[in-house]
Amino acid sequence: MRGQRENLPETGKLIRIRDLKDDKLDFSLDLSSVGDSELSRPFIYCISESCLLLAMRLKILKPTLFEFKGESIYKGHDIMSFKVNESTTDIAYLINELHADYVQEQLDSMRRGVAMPFIRKEDLLDVVIKFPSLGEQKAKVEGLKQAYIQAKEDKLKLEKELLGIKDDTFKEFASIKHTFRQYLGALKSNVTGTRKFLTKNEGKAISLNDIYSVKLNQTLADHLLSMDETIASLSKLLNVDSFNTIDNNVEILNLSELINGAHIRFHTDNIKFEFKVDEFSFNNGEEDLPPLIEINIEDFLRMFSNIVSNAITHGFKNSDGNIIRSSISYDDINEKCVLEVSNNGMPMPEKFTFQHLTTRGEKTTDSKGTGIGGADIKDIVIKNKGSFEIIKDATSIFQLLIKSVSQLLNNLAYEI
């Protein structure tokens, strides 16, 4: 099929060799991926009926089926078009045979040119192709499809097994990447703060005991130690492919100290952290105890970093006036330690539920986040035998509050 050369429009779907398919099963021309081009160059032909397209240049024919549905295509002389007699030929069978080794060997012996190999139409028409009955052709194609699909499935399964990649591993990797990005952001913020501190004190004698941040009541030594701890956390993440392989030893830790450390680690210039401790005392018969919890410190920092990240991504739309408030209290009736973290950012959409928040990959329509943070918070809390909930308070400037509850443990520590 040569096509029409007269009365061509100024622009149209000009098919190039790169637009043709090199696939035994997915061989239909995808017009949606072809933009309009000027049709001013010579030897352009208009094709207005279904046909088989073959590349005459390069080392493969790239047999591609064009199905005419009212929109014409245009081609140059480096692509030939053929009408297939479907009363004797199954198109899928023909395309598969054009990919066969015995056909490729014939083509290789006929091609001319070195830098830009090509095949002449006369030589192409001399290629011998095996043609059984139409029924046998269709049967062979169906068998090829099943074999192809099975081979793809086996290959994918083998790759997953070889790499140790299963669904849980994919989730773990996504969470590790998510946490790493948060820690890296905290480190970058701390480095920026260090640069500002040095610039401010340029020419002055600097001591590790100098106050680095009045707001955080932090010395330069404390600041550098916090950066060192963030680097240590990053190092642990780089050496694992699962959070289960991180040192998960739990310790009895002071919750107030943990929160202060988290505020320092994830502090940025655009966020003000507030910390409130309600009247908190638990008497074990001899002395009042501080708010103690039993947890792995990396778990706590991951949980807190996700809370901060969610506030930044979803709540804070302004560059200033952003507040994250942490508070701890003791529930005498239920004997529980309670950690509450709230922010004064935009409220969560009404239709976005607790289940949405804690489902991996779920996020609000205008979110730039990954939908991982809420699921990680839930996993960490459940792992440490606790629970948490979301409280929306439209009457307060702190409209969103994450409340984590810790159970009393052995009259000594509280377990998130």
mmCIF file of N, CA and C in Angstrom, residues 232-301:
data_model
loop_
_atom_site.group_PDB
_atom_site.id
_atom_site.type_symbol
_atom_site.label_atom_id
_atom_site.label_comp_id
_atom_site.label_asym_id
_atom_site.label_seq_id
_atom_site.Cartn_x
_atom_site.Cartn_y
_atom_site.Cartn_z
ATOM 1 N N ALA A 232 24.157 9.282 63.237
ATOM 2 C CA ALA A 232 24.191 7.889 63.678
ATOM 3 C C ALA A 232 22.904 7.170 63.260
ATOM 4 N N SER A 233 21.761 7.861 63.372
ATOM 5 C CA SER A 233 20.494 7.266 62.954
ATOM 6 C C SER A 233 20.476 7.025 61.444
ATOM 7 N N LEU A 234 21.007 7.988 60.688
ATOM 8 C CA LEU A 234 21.103 7.818 59.237
ATOM 9 C C LEU A 234 21.994 6.643 58.875
ATOM 10 N N SER A 235 23.098 6.504 59.602
ATOM 11 C CA SER A 235 24.023 5.399 59.353
ATOM 12 C C SER A 235 23.345 4.053 59.570
ATOM 13 N N LYS A 236 22.517 3.967 60.608
ATOM 14 C CA LYS A 236 21.796 2.716 60.864
ATOM 15 C C LYS A 236 20.839 2.394 59.718
ATOM 16 N N LEU A 237 20.172 3.426 59.188
ATOM 17 C CA LEU A 237 19.234 3.202 58.096
ATOM 18 C C LEU A 237 19.945 2.738 56.830
ATOM 19 N N LEU A 238 21.165 3.242 56.596
ATOM 20 C CA LEU A 238 21.919 2.870 55.401
ATOM 21 C C LEU A 238 22.367 1.417 55.429
ATOM 22 N N ASN A 239 22.442 0.846 56.602
ATOM 23 C CA ASN A 239 22.980 -0.500 56.753
ATOM 24 C C ASN A 239 21.913 -1.568 56.920
ATOM 25 N N VAL A 240 20.643 -1.212 56.678
ATOM 26 C CA VAL A 240 19.573 -2.190 56.850
ATOM 27 C C VAL A 240 18.663 -2.190 55.630
ATOM 28 N N ASP A 241 17.961 -3.304 55.425
ATOM 29 C CA ASP A 241 16.918 -3.349 54.408
ATOM 30 C C ASP A 241 15.555 -3.575 55.037
ATOM 31 N N SER A 242 15.527 -3.567 56.371
ATOM 32 C CA SER A 242 14.271 -3.745 57.094
ATOM 33 C C SER A 242 14.438 -3.174 58.485
ATOM 34 N N PHE A 243 13.374 -2.552 59.018
ATOM 35 C CA PHE A 243 13.444 -2.022 60.376
ATOM 36 C C PHE A 243 13.603 -3.146 61.394
ATOM 37 N N ASN A 244 13.251 -4.352 60.982
ATOM 38 C CA ASN A 244 13.390 -5.490 61.893
ATOM 39 C C ASN A 244 14.847 -5.845 62.139
ATOM 40 N N THR A 245 15.742 -5.383 61.244
ATOM 41 C CA THR A 245 17.155 -5.696 61.417
ATOM 42 C C THR A 245 17.893 -4.612 62.196
ATOM 43 N N ILE A 246 17.210 -3.511 62.517
ATOM 44 C CA ILE A 246 17.800 -2.482 63.375
ATOM 45 C C ILE A 246 17.762 -2.969 64.818
ATOM 46 N N ASP A 247 18.725 -2.540 65.593
ATOM 47 C CA ASP A 247 18.739 -2.893 67.010
ATOM 48 C C ASP A 247 17.425 -2.447 67.645
ATOM 49 N N ASN A 248 16.614 -3.428 68.027
ATOM 50 C CA ASN A 248 15.292 -3.121 68.557
ATOM 51 C C ASN A 248 15.223 -3.303 70.069
ATOM 52 N N ASN A 249 16.368 -3.243 70.727
ATOM 53 C CA ASN A 249 16.363 -3.361 72.178
ATOM 54 C C ASN A 249 15.613 -2.180 72.790
ATOM 55 N N VAL A 250 14.683 -2.472 73.677
ATOM 56 C CA VAL A 250 13.928 -1.415 74.341
ATOM 57 C C VAL A 250 14.645 -1.009 75.615
ATOM 58 N N GLU A 251 14.403 0.222 75.992
ATOM 59 C CA GLU A 251 14.976 0.749 77.232
ATOM 60 C C GLU A 251 13.890 1.481 77.999
ATOM 61 N N ILE A 252 14.095 1.647 79.299
ATOM 62 C CA ILE A 252 13.219 2.491 80.102
ATOM 63 C C ILE A 252 13.773 3.904 80.025
ATOM 64 N N LEU A 253 13.002 4.792 79.418
ATOM 65 C CA LEU A 253 13.478 6.135 79.107
ATOM 66 C C LEU A 253 12.525 7.182 79.659
ATOM 67 N N ASN A 254 13.081 8.344 79.950
ATOM 68 C CA ASN A 254 12.305 9.465 80.445
ATOM 69 C C ASN A 254 11.605 10.132 79.250
ATOM 70 N N LEU A 255 10.282 10.121 79.258
ATOM 71 C CA LEU A 255 9.527 10.643 78.126
ATOM 72 C C LEU A 255 9.784 12.132 77.910
ATOM 73 N N SER A 256 9.942 12.884 79.009
ATOM 74 C CA SER A 256 10.221 14.322 78.879
ATOM 75 C C SER A 256 11.529 14.552 78.133
ATOM 76 N N GLU A 257 12.542 13.763 78.480
ATOM 77 C CA GLU A 257 13.839 13.910 77.814
ATOM 78 C C GLU A 257 13.762 13.499 76.352
ATOM 79 N N LEU A 258 12.977 12.474 76.069
ATOM 80 C CA LEU A 258 12.807 12.046 74.684
ATOM 81 C C LEU A 258 12.168 13.144 73.839
ATOM 82 N N ILE A 259 11.137 13.777 74.389
ATOM 83 C CA ILE A 259 10.445 14.834 73.642
ATOM 84 C C ILE A 259 11.361 16.024 73.432
ATOM 85 N N ASN A 260 12.079 16.429 74.474
ATOM 86 C CA ASN A 260 13.022 17.546 74.321
ATOM 87 C C ASN A 260 14.055 17.240 73.246
ATOM 88 N N GLY A 261 14.569 15.991 73.253
ATOM 89 C CA GLY A 261 15.548 15.602 72.245
ATOM 90 C C GLY A 261 14.970 15.621 70.848
ATOM 91 N N ALA A 262 13.710 15.183 70.713
ATOM 92 C CA ALA A 262 13.050 15.188 69.408
ATOM 93 C C ALA A 262 12.819 16.609 68.923
ATOM 94 N N HIS A 263 12.421 17.517 69.836
ATOM 95 C CA HIS A 263 12.224 18.914 69.457
ATOM 96 C C HIS A 263 13.523 19.516 68.932
ATOM 97 N N ILE A 264 14.619 19.191 69.593
ATOM 98 C CA ILE A 264 15.923 19.721 69.167
ATOM 99 C C ILE A 264 16.316 19.142 67.809
ATOM 100 N N ARG A 265 16.121 17.840 67.645
ATOM 101 C CA ARG A 265 16.554 17.185 66.404
ATOM 102 C C ARG A 265 15.773 17.684 65.197
ATOM 103 N N PHE A 266 14.452 17.855 65.337
ATOM 104 C CA PHE A 266 13.612 18.185 64.189
ATOM 105 C C PHE A 266 13.224 19.661 64.141
ATOM 106 N N HIS A 267 13.966 20.482 64.874
ATOM 107 C CA HIS A 267 13.701 21.915 64.906
ATOM 108 C C HIS A 267 14.050 22.558 63.569
ATOM 109 N N THR A 268 13.203 23.477 63.127
ATOM 110 C CA THR A 268 13.487 24.295 61.950
ATOM 111 C C THR A 268 13.160 25.747 62.283
ATOM 112 N N ASP A 269 13.652 26.663 61.447
ATOM 113 C CA ASP A 269 13.399 28.081 61.688
ATOM 114 C C ASP A 269 11.927 28.434 61.536
ATOM 115 N N ASN A 270 11.186 27.617 60.776
ATOM 116 C CA ASN A 270 9.792 27.947 60.478
ATOM 117 C C ASN A 270 8.800 27.341 61.468
ATOM 118 N N ILE A 271 9.306 26.572 62.434
ATOM 119 C CA ILE A 271 8.411 25.903 63.379
ATOM 120 C C ILE A 271 8.838 26.221 64.815
ATOM 121 N N LYS A 272 7.865 26.566 65.627
ATOM 122 C CA LYS A 272 8.111 26.751 67.055
ATOM 123 C C LYS A 272 7.573 25.518 67.790
ATOM 124 N N PHE A 273 8.432 24.905 68.590
ATOM 125 C CA PHE A 273 8.020 23.756 69.388
ATOM 126 C C PHE A 273 7.675 24.210 70.802
ATOM 127 N N GLU A 274 6.555 23.740 71.297
ATOM 128 C CA GLU A 274 6.158 23.998 72.682
ATOM 129 C C GLU A 274 6.019 22.666 73.408
ATOM 130 N N PHE A 275 6.382 22.671 74.695
ATOM 131 C CA PHE A 275 6.318 21.435 75.470
ATOM 132 C C PHE A 275 5.649 21.725 76.804
ATOM 133 N N LYS A 276 4.597 20.984 77.096
ATOM 134 C CA LYS A 276 3.836 21.176 78.317
ATOM 135 C C LYS A 276 3.741 19.853 79.068
ATOM 136 N N VAL A 277 4.069 19.898 80.354
ATOM 137 C CA VAL A 277 3.948 18.711 81.191
ATOM 138 C C VAL A 277 2.893 18.986 82.247
ATOM 139 N N ASP A 278 1.768 18.288 82.159
ATOM 140 C CA ASP A 278 0.739 18.422 83.180
ATOM 141 C C ASP A 278 1.247 17.818 84.486
ATOM 142 N N GLU A 279 0.494 18.084 85.550
ATOM 143 C CA GLU A 279 0.882 17.509 86.843
ATOM 144 C C GLU A 279 1.003 16.001 86.685
ATOM 145 N N PHE A 280 2.185 15.520 86.854
ATOM 146 C CA PHE A 280 2.457 14.112 86.560
ATOM 147 C C PHE A 280 3.217 13.504 87.729
ATOM 148 N N SER A 281 2.612 12.566 88.373
ATOM 149 C CA SER A 281 3.316 11.872 89.445
ATOM 150 C C SER A 281 2.731 10.488 89.606
ATOM 151 N N PHE A 282 3.589 9.553 89.787
ATOM 152 C CA PHE A 282 3.152 8.200 90.081
ATOM 153 C C PHE A 282 3.994 7.709 91.248
ATOM 154 N N ASN A 283 3.370 7.363 92.324
ATOM 155 C CA ASN A 283 4.086 6.975 93.529
ATOM 156 C C ASN A 283 4.080 5.457 93.640
ATOM 157 N N ASN A 284 5.277 4.888 93.705
ATOM 158 C CA ASN A 284 5.372 3.442 93.819
ATOM 159 C C ASN A 284 5.468 2.981 95.272
ATOM 160 N N GLY A 285 5.114 3.880 96.168
ATOM 161 C CA GLY A 285 5.165 3.554 97.593
ATOM 162 C C GLY A 285 6.325 4.197 98.303
ATOM 163 N N GLU A 286 7.299 4.631 97.540
ATOM 164 C CA GLU A 286 8.492 5.227 98.152
ATOM 165 C C GLU A 286 8.772 6.633 97.631
ATOM 166 N N GLU A 287 8.633 6.823 96.310
ATOM 167 C CA GLU A 287 8.968 8.127 95.732
ATOM 168 C C GLU A 287 8.160 8.360 94.462
ATOM 169 N N ASP A 288 8.044 9.650 94.100
ATOM 170 C CA ASP A 288 7.380 9.978 92.845
ATOM 171 C C ASP A 288 8.308 9.653 91.684
ATOM 172 N N LEU A 289 7.743 9.067 90.654
ATOM 173 C CA LEU A 289 8.537 8.698 89.479
ATOM 174 C C LEU A 289 8.260 9.655 88.334
ATOM 175 N N PRO A 290 9.259 9.934 87.506
ATOM 176 C CA PRO A 290 9.036 10.756 86.312
ATOM 177 C C PRO A 290 8.273 9.939 85.272
ATOM 178 N N PRO A 291 7.814 10.594 84.210
ATOM 179 C CA PRO A 291 7.090 9.855 83.152
ATOM 180 C C PRO A 291 8.047 8.949 82.375
ATOM 181 N N LEU A 292 8.093 7.693 82.742
ATOM 182 C CA LEU A 292 8.992 6.739 82.096
ATOM 183 C C LEU A 292 8.230 5.854 81.120
ATOM 184 N N ILE A 293 8.860 5.568 80.007
ATOM 185 C CA ILE A 293 8.270 4.624 79.058
ATOM 186 C C ILE A 293 9.334 3.603 78.662
ATOM 187 N N GLU A 294 8.873 2.473 78.207
ATOM 188 C CA GLU A 294 9.779 1.434 77.724
ATOM 189 C C GLU A 294 9.626 1.355 76.218
ATOM 190 N N ILE A 295 10.681 1.705 75.483
ATOM 191 C CA ILE A 295 10.606 1.774 74.021
ATOM 192 C C ILE A 295 12.014 1.803 73.453
ATOM 193 N N ASN A 296 12.141 1.452 72.190
ATOM 194 C CA ASN A 296 13.391 1.636 71.469
ATOM 195 C C ASN A 296 13.470 3.094 71.025
ATOM 196 N N ILE A 297 14.581 3.753 71.299
ATOM 197 C CA ILE A 297 14.684 5.193 71.041
ATOM 198 C C ILE A 297 14.521 5.519 69.561
ATOM 199 N N GLU A 298 15.007 4.652 68.657
ATOM 200 C CA GLU A 298 14.857 4.906 67.223
ATOM 201 C C GLU A 298 13.381 4.842 66.817
ATOM 202 N N ASP A 299 12.626 3.923 67.451
ATOM 203 C CA ASP A 299 11.188 3.862 67.182
ATOM 204 C C ASP A 299 10.515 5.167 67.566
ATOM 205 N N PHE A 300 10.868 5.688 68.740
ATOM 206 C CA PHE A 300 10.238 6.926 69.199
ATOM 207 C C PHE A 300 10.555 8.079 68.242
ATOM 208 N N LEU A 301 11.833 8.191 67.838
ATOM 209 C CA LEU A 301 12.232 9.288 66.955
ATOM 210 C C LEU A 301 11.558 9.164 65.594
#
